[in-house]
Structures are given as structure tokens and as C-alpha cells.
Amino acid sequence: TTPARVTPQEIYPRVKSGEVLLVCAYADEARCRSMQLEGSLTFQEFQARLDGLHQDQEIVFYCA
């Protein structure tokens, strides 16, 4: 399956409501922090939460 592209305007309300997880795709913590968007997780924070996520949880990865 090809990943869908979304605009910030489409995804932000869904991130804000908690419906979607927004994750910075950079593994480097410092790089993630320098580009972190409001409501997003760093890649390390995402990895720490993996075990607790439902299989149907929608996740959006971003990079700059």
C-alpha cells in the first residue's frame, strides 16, 4: 500500500483531538526537537509507546 499524503490543514485537527498520532520521522532526537511540530512525538517517544498502541491507530510521520 502506498502511504497517503496529507496536508497540515487536514491532519492538525485530528492530531489535536487525539485521533491521530503525529511522529517526527527522524531518529536523531536533537533533529526531531529542532523540527518538532505542536502535538507531535519524537521518534523515541513513539517507540516507547508502541506496545500500548492499538493495531488500528492511525499514525502520521513527517520530516522537514
Coordinates of N, CA and C in Angstrom, one line a residue:
T1 N 0.8 -1.2 0.0 CA 0.0 0.0 0.0 C 0.9 1.2 0.0
T2 N 0.6 2.2 -0.8 CA 1.3 3.4 -0.9 C 0.8 4.4 0.2
P3 N 1.7 5.0 1.0 CA 1.3 5.9 2.0 C 0.5 7.1 1.4
A4 N -0.5 7.5 2.1 CA -1.2 8.7 1.7 C -0.5 10.0 2.1
R5 N -0.5 11.0 1.3 CA 0.0 12.3 1.7 C -1.2 13.1 2.2
V6 N -0.9 13.9 3.3 CA -1.9 14.7 3.8 C -1.3 16.1 4.0
T7 N -2.2 17.1 4.0 CA -1.7 18.5 4.3 C -1.8 18.8 5.8
P8 N -1.1 19.7 6.3 CA -1.1 20.1 7.7 C -2.6 20.5 8.1
Q9 N -3.3 21.2 7.1 CA -4.6 21.6 7.4 C -5.6 20.4 7.6
E10 N -5.3 19.4 6.9 CA -6.2 18.2 7.0 C -5.9 17.4 8.3
I11 N -4.6 17.3 8.7 CA -4.3 16.5 9.8 C -4.3 17.1 11.2
Y12 N -4.0 18.4 11.2 CA -3.9 19.1 12.5 C -5.1 18.9 13.4
P13 N -6.3 19.1 13.0 CA -7.5 18.9 13.9 C -7.6 17.5 14.4
R14 N -7.2 16.5 13.6 CA -7.2 15.1 14.0 C -6.1 14.8 15.0
V15 N -5.0 15.5 14.9 CA -3.9 15.3 15.9 C -4.3 15.9 17.2
K16 N -4.9 17.1 17.1 CA -5.3 17.9 18.3 C -6.4 17.1 19.1
S17 N -7.3 16.4 18.4 CA -8.3 15.6 19.1 C -7.8 14.3 19.6
G18 N -6.6 13.9 19.2 CA -6.1 12.7 19.7 C -6.4 11.5 18.8
E19 N -7.1 11.7 17.7 CA -7.5 10.7 16.8 C -6.2 10.1 16.1
V20 N -5.3 10.9 15.8 CA -4.1 10.5 15.0 C -2.8 10.9 15.8
L21 N -1.8 10.0 15.7 CA -0.5 10.3 16.3 C 0.4 10.9 15.2
L22 N 1.0 12.0 15.6 CA 1.9 12.7 14.7 C 3.3 12.5 15.2
V23 N 4.2 11.9 14.3 CA 5.5 11.5 14.8 C 6.6 12.1 13.8
C24 N 7.6 12.7 14.4 CA 8.7 13.1 13.7 C 9.5 11.9 13.2
A25 N 9.8 11.8 11.9 CA 10.4 10.6 11.4 C 11.9 10.5 11.6
Y26 N 12.5 11.5 12.1 CA 14.0 11.5 12.3 C 14.3 10.7 13.6
A27 N 15.2 9.8 13.5 CA 15.6 9.0 14.7 C 16.5 9.8 15.6
D28 N 17.2 10.8 15.0 CA 18.1 11.7 15.8 C 17.2 12.6 16.7
E29 N 17.3 12.5 18.0 CA 16.5 13.2 19.0 C 16.7 14.7 18.8
A30 N 17.9 15.2 18.7 CA 18.1 16.6 18.6 C 17.5 17.2 17.3
R31 N 17.6 16.5 16.2 CA 17.0 16.9 15.0 C 15.5 17.0 15.1
C32 N 14.9 16.0 15.7 CA 13.4 16.0 16.0 C 13.0 17.2 16.8
R33 N 13.7 17.4 17.9 CA 13.4 18.5 18.8 C 13.5 19.8 18.0
S34 N 14.4 20.0 17.1 CA 14.6 21.3 16.4 C 13.5 21.5 15.4
M35 N 12.8 20.4 15.0 CA 11.7 20.5 14.0 C 10.4 20.0 14.5
Q36 N 10.3 19.9 15.8 CA 9.0 19.3 16.4 C 7.8 20.2 16.2
L37 N 6.8 19.6 15.7 CA 5.5 20.3 15.5 C 4.6 20.2 16.7
E38 N 3.8 21.1 17.0 CA 2.9 21.1 18.1 C 2.1 19.8 18.1
G39 N 2.1 19.1 19.2 CA 1.3 17.9 19.3 C 2.0 16.6 18.8
S40 N 3.2 16.7 18.4 CA 3.9 15.6 17.8 C 4.8 14.9 18.8
L41 N 5.1 13.6 18.5 CA 6.1 12.9 19.3 C 7.4 12.8 18.6
T42 N 8.5 12.7 19.4 CA 9.7 12.3 18.7 C 9.7 10.8 18.4
F43 N 10.6 10.4 17.5 CA 10.6 9.0 17.2 C 10.9 8.1 18.4
Q44 N 11.7 8.6 19.3 CA 12.0 7.8 20.5 C 10.7 7.7 21.4
E45 N 10.0 8.8 21.5 CA 8.7 8.7 22.3 C 7.7 7.8 21.7
F46 N 7.7 7.8 20.3 CA 6.8 6.9 19.6 C 7.2 5.4 19.9
Q47 N 8.5 5.1 19.8 CA 8.9 3.8 20.0 C 8.6 3.3 21.4
A48 N 8.7 4.2 22.4 CA 8.4 3.8 23.8 C 6.9 3.5 24.0
R49 N 6.0 4.0 23.1 CA 4.6 3.8 23.2 C 4.1 2.7 22.3
L50 N 4.9 2.1 21.5 CA 4.5 1.1 20.6 C 3.7 -0.1 21.2
D51 N 4.1 -0.6 22.3 CA 3.4 -1.7 22.9 C 2.0 -1.4 23.4
G52 N 1.7 -0.1 23.6 CA 0.4 0.3 24.1 C -0.5 0.8 23.0
L53 N -0.1 0.8 21.8 CA -0.9 1.2 20.7 C -1.8 0.2 20.1
H54 N -3.0 0.6 19.7 CA -4.0 -0.4 19.1 C -3.5 -0.6 17.6
Q55 N -3.8 -1.7 17.1 CA -3.5 -2.0 15.7 C -4.1 -1.0 14.7
D56 N -5.2 -0.5 15.0 CA -5.9 0.4 14.1 C -5.6 1.9 14.3
Q57 N -4.6 2.2 15.2 CA -4.2 3.5 15.5 C -3.6 4.2 14.2
E58 N -4.1 5.3 13.8 CA -3.6 6.0 12.6 C -2.4 6.8 13.1
I59 N -1.3 6.7 12.3 CA -0.1 7.4 12.6 C 0.4 8.1 11.4
V60 N 0.8 9.4 11.6 CA 1.3 10.2 10.5 C 2.8 10.5 10.9
F61 N 3.7 10.2 10.0 CA 5.1 10.5 10.1 C 5.4 11.7 9.3
Y62 N 6.2 12.6 9.8 CA 6.6 13.8 9.0 C 8.1 14.0 9.1
C63 N 8.6 14.7 8.1 CA 10.0 15.1 8.1 C 10.1 16.4 7.4
A64 N 11.1 17.2 7.6 CA 11.2 18.5 7.0 C 12.2 18.6 6.0

